[in-house]
CSV table of C-alpha atoms and ligand atoms in Angstrom, one decimal:
chain,number,residue,atom,x,y,z
A,117,UNK,CA,6.0,-17.6,33.0
A,118,UNK,CA,3.7,-15.6,35.2
A,119,UNK,CA,1.3,-17.7,37.3
A,120,UNK,CA,-1.8,-15.9,35.9
A,121,UNK,CA,-0.7,-16.3,32.3
A,122,UNK,CA,-0.1,-20.0,33.0
A,123,UNK,CA,-3.7,-20.3,34.3
A,124,UNK,CA,-5.0,-18.5,31.2
A,125,UNK,CA,-3.0,-20.8,29.0
A,126,UNK,CA,-4.4,-23.9,30.8
A,127,UNK,CA,-8.0,-22.6,30.4
A,128,UNK,CA,-7.5,-22.0,26.7
A,129,UNK,CA,-5.8,-25.4,26.2
A,130,UNK,CA,-8.8,-27.1,27.9
A,131,UNK,CA,-11.5,-25.3,26.0
A,132,UNK,CA,-13.1,-25.2,22.5
A,133,UNK,CA,-15.3,-22.3,23.4
A,134,UNK,CA,-13.2,-19.2,24.0
A,135,UNK,CA,-14.5,-15.7,23.0
A,136,UNK,CA,-12.4,-12.6,22.9
A,137,UNK,CA,-13.7,-9.1,23.5
A,138,UNK,CA,-11.3,-6.4,22.6
A,139,UNK,CA,-10.9,-2.6,22.6
A,140,UNK,CA,-8.5,0.0,21.3
A,141,UNK,CA,-5.6,-1.5,23.3
A,142,UNK,CA,-5.6,-4.5,20.9
A,143,UNK,CA,-4.4,-2.3,18.1
A,144,UNK,CA,-1.9,0.1,19.8
A,145,UNK,CA,1.0,-2.3,19.2
A,146,UNK,CA,0.2,-2.0,15.5
A,147,UNK,CA,0.7,1.7,15.8
A,148,UNK,CA,-2.9,2.8,15.8
A,149,UNK,CA,-3.3,5.5,18.5
A,150,UNK,CA,-6.5,5.7,20.4
A,151,UNK,CA,-8.2,8.8,18.9
A,152,UNK,CA,-9.5,9.6,22.3
A,153,UNK,CA,-6.0,10.3,23.6
A,154,UNK,CA,-5.8,13.9,22.6
A,155,UNK,CA,-2.3,15.4,22.6
A,156,UNK,CA,-1.0,18.9,22.3
A,157,UNK,CA,-0.6,18.7,18.6
A,158,UNK,CA,-4.2,17.8,18.3
A,159,UNK,CA,-5.4,21.1,19.6
A,160,UNK,CA,-3.3,23.1,17.2
A,161,UNK,CA,-4.7,21.3,14.2
A,162,UNK,CA,-8.4,20.6,14.9
A,163,UNK,CA,-11.0,23.0,16.0
A,164,UNK,CA,-13.3,20.3,17.6
A,165,UNK,CA,-12.7,17.4,19.9
A,166,UNK,CA,-12.7,13.9,18.1
A,167,UNK,CA,-16.1,13.0,19.7
A,168,UNK,CA,-17.6,16.0,17.9
A,169,UNK,CA,-16.1,15.4,14.5
A,170,UNK,CA,-17.0,11.7,14.7
A,171,UNK,CA,-20.6,12.4,15.4
A,172,UNK,CA,-23.6,12.0,13.1
A,173,UNK,CA,-24.7,15.6,13.2
A,174,UNK,CA,-21.1,16.9,12.5
A,175,UNK,CA,-20.9,14.5,9.5
A,176,UNK,CA,-24.1,15.9,8.1
A,177,UNK,CA,-23.1,19.5,8.7
A,178,UNK,CA,-19.5,19.4,7.6
A,179,UNK,CA,-18.5,16.3,5.7
A,180,UNK,CA,-15.4,18.0,4.3
A,181,UNK,CA,-13.9,18.6,7.7
A,182,UNK,CA,-15.0,15.1,8.8
A,183,UNK,CA,-13.1,13.6,5.8
A,184,UNK,CA,-10.0,15.6,6.7
A,185,UNK,CA,-10.1,14.0,10.1
A,186,UNK,CA,-11.0,10.6,8.8
A,187,UNK,CA,-8.1,10.4,6.4
A,188,UNK,CA,-5.6,11.7,8.8
A,189,UNK,CA,-6.6,10.1,12.1
A,190,UNK,CA,-8.6,7.0,11.3
A,191,UNK,CA,-6.8,5.7,8.2
A,192,UNK,CA,-3.2,4.8,9.0
A,193,UNK,CA,-1.3,3.4,6.1
A,194,UNK,CA,1.0,0.4,6.4
A,195,UNK,CA,-0.4,-0.9,9.7
A,196,UNK,CA,-0.2,-4.6,10.2
A,197,UNK,CA,-1.8,-7.1,12.5
A,198,UNK,CA,0.2,-7.6,15.7
A,199,UNK,CA,0.9,-10.7,17.8
A,200,UNK,CA,-2.5,-10.4,19.6
A,201,UNK,CA,-4.4,-10.4,16.3
A,202,UNK,CA,-2.2,-13.2,14.9
A,203,UNK,CA,-2.6,-15.5,17.9
A,204,UNK,CA,-6.4,-15.0,18.0
A,205,UNK,CA,-6.7,-16.0,14.3
A,206,UNK,CA,-4.6,-19.0,15.1
A,207,UNK,CA,-6.8,-20.0,18.0
A,208,UNK,CA,-9.8,-19.8,15.8
A,209,UNK,CA,-8.2,-22.0,13.2
A,210,UNK,CA,-7.3,-24.5,16.0
A,211,UNK,CA,-11.0,-24.7,16.8
A,212,UNK,CA,-10.6,-23.1,20.2
A,213,UNK,CA,-11.9,-19.6,19.6
A,214,UNK,CA,-15.5,-19.1,18.5
A,215,UNK,CA,-15.5,-15.3,17.9
A,216,UNK,CA,-13.8,-12.0,18.3
A,217,UNK,CA,-16.0,-9.1,19.4
A,218,UNK,CA,-14.3,-5.8,18.8
A,219,UNK,CA,-14.8,-2.1,19.3
A,220,UNK,CA,-12.1,-1.4,16.7
A,221,UNK,CA,-12.8,-0.2,13.2
A,222,UNK,CA,-9.4,-1.0,11.7
A,223,UNK,CA,-10.1,-4.4,10.2
A,224,UNK,CA,-6.9,-5.9,11.6
A,225,UNK,CA,-8.5,-9.1,12.9
A,226,UNK,CA,-9.6,-9.9,9.4
A,227,UNK,CA,-6.2,-9.0,8.1
A,228,UNK,CA,-4.7,-11.5,10.5
A,229,UNK,CA,-7.1,-14.2,9.2
A,230,UNK,CA,-9.9,-14.2,11.7
A,231,UNK,CA,-13.2,-15.3,10.2
A,232,UNK,CA,-15.8,-14.6,12.9
A,233,UNK,CA,-15.3,-11.0,13.8
A,234,UNK,CA,-18.2,-8.9,15.2
A,235,UNK,CA,-17.4,-5.3,14.7
A,236,UNK,CA,-19.6,-3.4,17.1
A,237,UNK,CA,-18.5,-0.1,15.7
A,238,UNK,CA,-18.2,-1.1,12.0
A,239,UNK,CA,-15.2,-0.8,9.7
A,240,UNK,CA,-13.4,1.9,7.8
A,241,UNK,CA,-12.9,-0.6,5.1
A,242,UNK,CA,-16.5,-0.5,4.0
A,243,UNK,CA,-18.4,2.5,2.6
A,244,UNK,CA,-21.9,3.2,1.5
A,245,UNK,CA,-24.1,6.1,0.3
A,246,UNK,CA,-25.8,7.9,3.1
A,247,UNK,CA,-28.8,8.6,0.9
A,248,UNK,CA,-29.5,5.4,-1.1
A,249,UNK,CA,-27.2,3.0,0.9
A,250,UNK,CA,-25.5,1.7,-2.3
A,251,UNK,CA,-22.2,0.1,-1.2
A,252,UNK,CA,-18.9,1.5,-2.4
A,253,UNK,CA,-15.2,0.4,-2.2
A,254,UNK,CA,-13.4,2.2,0.7
A,255,UNK,CA,-10.4,3.3,-1.4
A,256,UNK,CA,-11.7,6.6,-2.6
A,257,UNK,CA,-13.2,7.4,0.8
A,258,UNK,CA,-10.0,6.6,2.7
A,259,UNK,CA,-7.4,7.9,0.2
A,260,UNK,CA,-9.1,10.3,-2.1
A,261,UNK,CA,-9.7,14.1,-2.0
A,262,UNK,CA,-12.7,16.0,-0.9
A,263,UNK,CA,-16.1,14.5,-0.1
A,264,UNK,CA,-16.8,11.3,-2.0
A,265,UNK,CA,-20.2,11.2,-3.7
A,266,UNK,CA,-22.6,8.6,-4.9
A,267,UNK,CA,-24.0,8.5,-8.5
A,268,UNK,CA,-27.3,9.6,-6.8
A,269,UNK,CA,-25.6,12.7,-5.4
A,270,UNK,CA,-25.6,11.5,-1.8
A,271,UNK,CA,-22.5,11.7,0.4
A,272,UNK,CA,-20.6,8.4,0.7
A,273,UNK,CA,-20.0,7.6,4.3
A,274,UNK,CA,-17.9,5.0,6.2
A,275,UNK,CA,-19.7,2.0,7.6
A,276,UNK,CA,-18.8,2.9,11.1
A,277,UNK,CA,-21.0,3.8,14.0
A,278,UNK,CA,-20.6,7.5,14.6
A,279,UNK,CA,-21.5,9.2,17.9
A,280,UNK,CA,-25.2,9.7,18.3
A,281,UNK,CA,-25.9,6.6,16.1
A,282,UNK,CA,-27.2,3.3,17.5
A,283,UNK,CA,-25.2,0.1,17.2
A,284,UNK,CA,-26.2,-2.4,14.6
A,285,UNK,CA,-28.7,-4.6,16.4
A,286,UNK,CA,-27.9,-7.8,14.5
A,287,UNK,CA,-24.2,-7.5,15.3
A,288,UNK,CA,-25.0,-6.7,18.9
A,289,UNK,CA,-27.3,-9.7,19.2
A,290,UNK,CA,-24.7,-12.0,17.7
A,291,UNK,CA,-22.0,-10.6,20.1
A,292,UNK,CA,-24.3,-11.2,23.1
A,293,UNK,CA,-25.0,-14.8,21.9
A,294,UNK,CA,-21.3,-15.6,21.7
A,295,UNK,CA,-20.5,-14.0,25.1
A,296,UNK,CA,-23.5,-15.6,26.8
A,297,UNK,CA,-22.5,-19.1,25.7
A,298,UNK,CA,-18.7,-18.7,26.1
A,299,UNK,CA,-16.8,-21.0,28.4
A,300,UNK,CA,-13.8,-18.7,28.6
A,301,UNK,CA,-14.3,-15.0,28.0
A,302,UNK,CA,-11.1,-13.0,27.5
A,303,UNK,CA,-11.5,-9.2,27.7
A,304,UNK,CA,-8.4,-7.2,26.5
A,305,UNK,CA,-7.3,-3.8,25.7
A,306,UNK,CA,-10.3,-1.9,27.0
A,307,UNK,CA,-10.7,0.1,30.1
A,308,UNK,CA,-14.4,-1.0,30.1
A,309,UNK,CA,-15.5,2.6,30.5
A,310,UNK,CA,-16.9,3.1,27.0
A,311,UNK,CA,-20.4,1.9,26.1
A,312,UNK,CA,-21.3,-0.8,25.4
A,313,UNK,CA,-18.3,-2.7,26.7
A,314,UNK,CA,-19.3,-3.0,30.3
A,315,UNK,CA,-22.8,-3.9,29.5
A,316,UNK,CA,-21.8,-6.8,27.2
A,317,UNK,CA,-19.7,-8.5,29.9
A,318,UNK,CA,-22.8,-8.8,32.0
A,319,UNK,CA,-24.2,-11.4,29.6
A,320,UNK,CA,-21.4,-13.8,30.4
A,321,UNK,CA,-22.5,-16.6,32.7
A,322,UNK,CA,-19.4,-18.7,33.0
A,323,UNK,CA,-16.7,-18.8,35.7
A,324,UNK,CA,-13.6,-18.0,33.5
A,325,UNK,CA,-13.8,-14.3,32.9
A,326,UNK,CA,-10.3,-13.0,32.2
A,327,UNK,CA,-9.3,-9.4,32.0
A,328,UNK,CA,-6.0,-8.5,30.4
A,329,UNK,CA,-5.2,-4.8,30.6
A,330,UNK,CA,-2.2,-2.6,31.5
A,331,UNK,CA,-4.1,-0.7,34.2
A,332,UNK,CA,-7.0,-1.6,36.5
A,333,UNK,CA,-10.6,-1.5,35.3
A,334,UNK,CA,-13.8,-1.2,37.2
A,335,UNK,CA,-14.4,-4.9,36.5
A,336,UNK,CA,-11.2,-6.3,38.1
A,337,UNK,CA,-13.0,-7.5,41.2
A,338,UNK,CA,-15.7,-9.1,39.1
A,339,UNK,CA,-13.2,-11.2,37.0
A,340,UNK,CA,-12.0,-14.7,37.7
A,341,UNK,CA,-8.5,-13.9,36.5
A,342,UNK,CA,-6.9,-10.4,36.1
A,343,UNK,CA,-3.6,-9.9,34.2
A,344,UNK,CA,-2.2,-6.4,34.4
A,345,UNK,CA,0.3,-6.8,31.6
A,346,UNK,CA,1.0,-5.9,27.9
A,347,UNK,CA,-1.6,-7.7,25.8
A,348,UNK,CA,0.9,-8.6,23.0
A,349,UNK,CA,3.2,-10.1,25.5
A,350,UNK,CA,0.5,-12.2,27.1
A,351,UNK,CA,-0.7,-13.4,23.7
A,352,UNK,CA,2.8,-14.4,22.7
A,353,UNK,CA,2.9,-16.7,25.7
A,354,UNK,CA,-0.4,-18.5,25.4
B,182,ZN,ZN1,-26.6,7.1,-3.4
């Protein structure tokens, strides 16, 4: 086993206060592509960049086009939690992991069995009316046709944070609380370039900040342990 992975394993073994903070890279092994990675096919099919379609003003202006994109790019059928999700759920059950803070909206941590999951950007598995806020099951929104509507006539929307929208302050505060009091903070699958990722790490006060990412991040020199490796591989060894 790699020396750095051995150190990470030791820190986890000795702690009952581990917090994990993850980004899109956590779900890639489950087959969920990062919607930011725009390929050639993308430009043939969509008239706007994903950041535009996934914005508050675009949703208001053209919910039909939004839902085309939502159902094709955000909802991916048959995906399952991978070994990172599974191991994190297990660590929580063992009383070692206190919380998962995630930027992902795919619900895979809960599917793996994790209980304390702070979804900074919401979840595509919850829906509500944009007018009266009445909650709705996600099924019709994710798999139906056209624009889903509330009994009040309002457009049903996913409970995700679109561009131009603020984060949920309660979830953000809770995430900060866990990070601030963590003994071991593992940050994985994020390049730490996207707001609010980098900002959140600044709340950590301990001396066991671990970064697990395939490539270098702006925070590498700031971390106590850096592992440039496949996240799933690392989690299958700890
Ligand atoms: Zn309504």
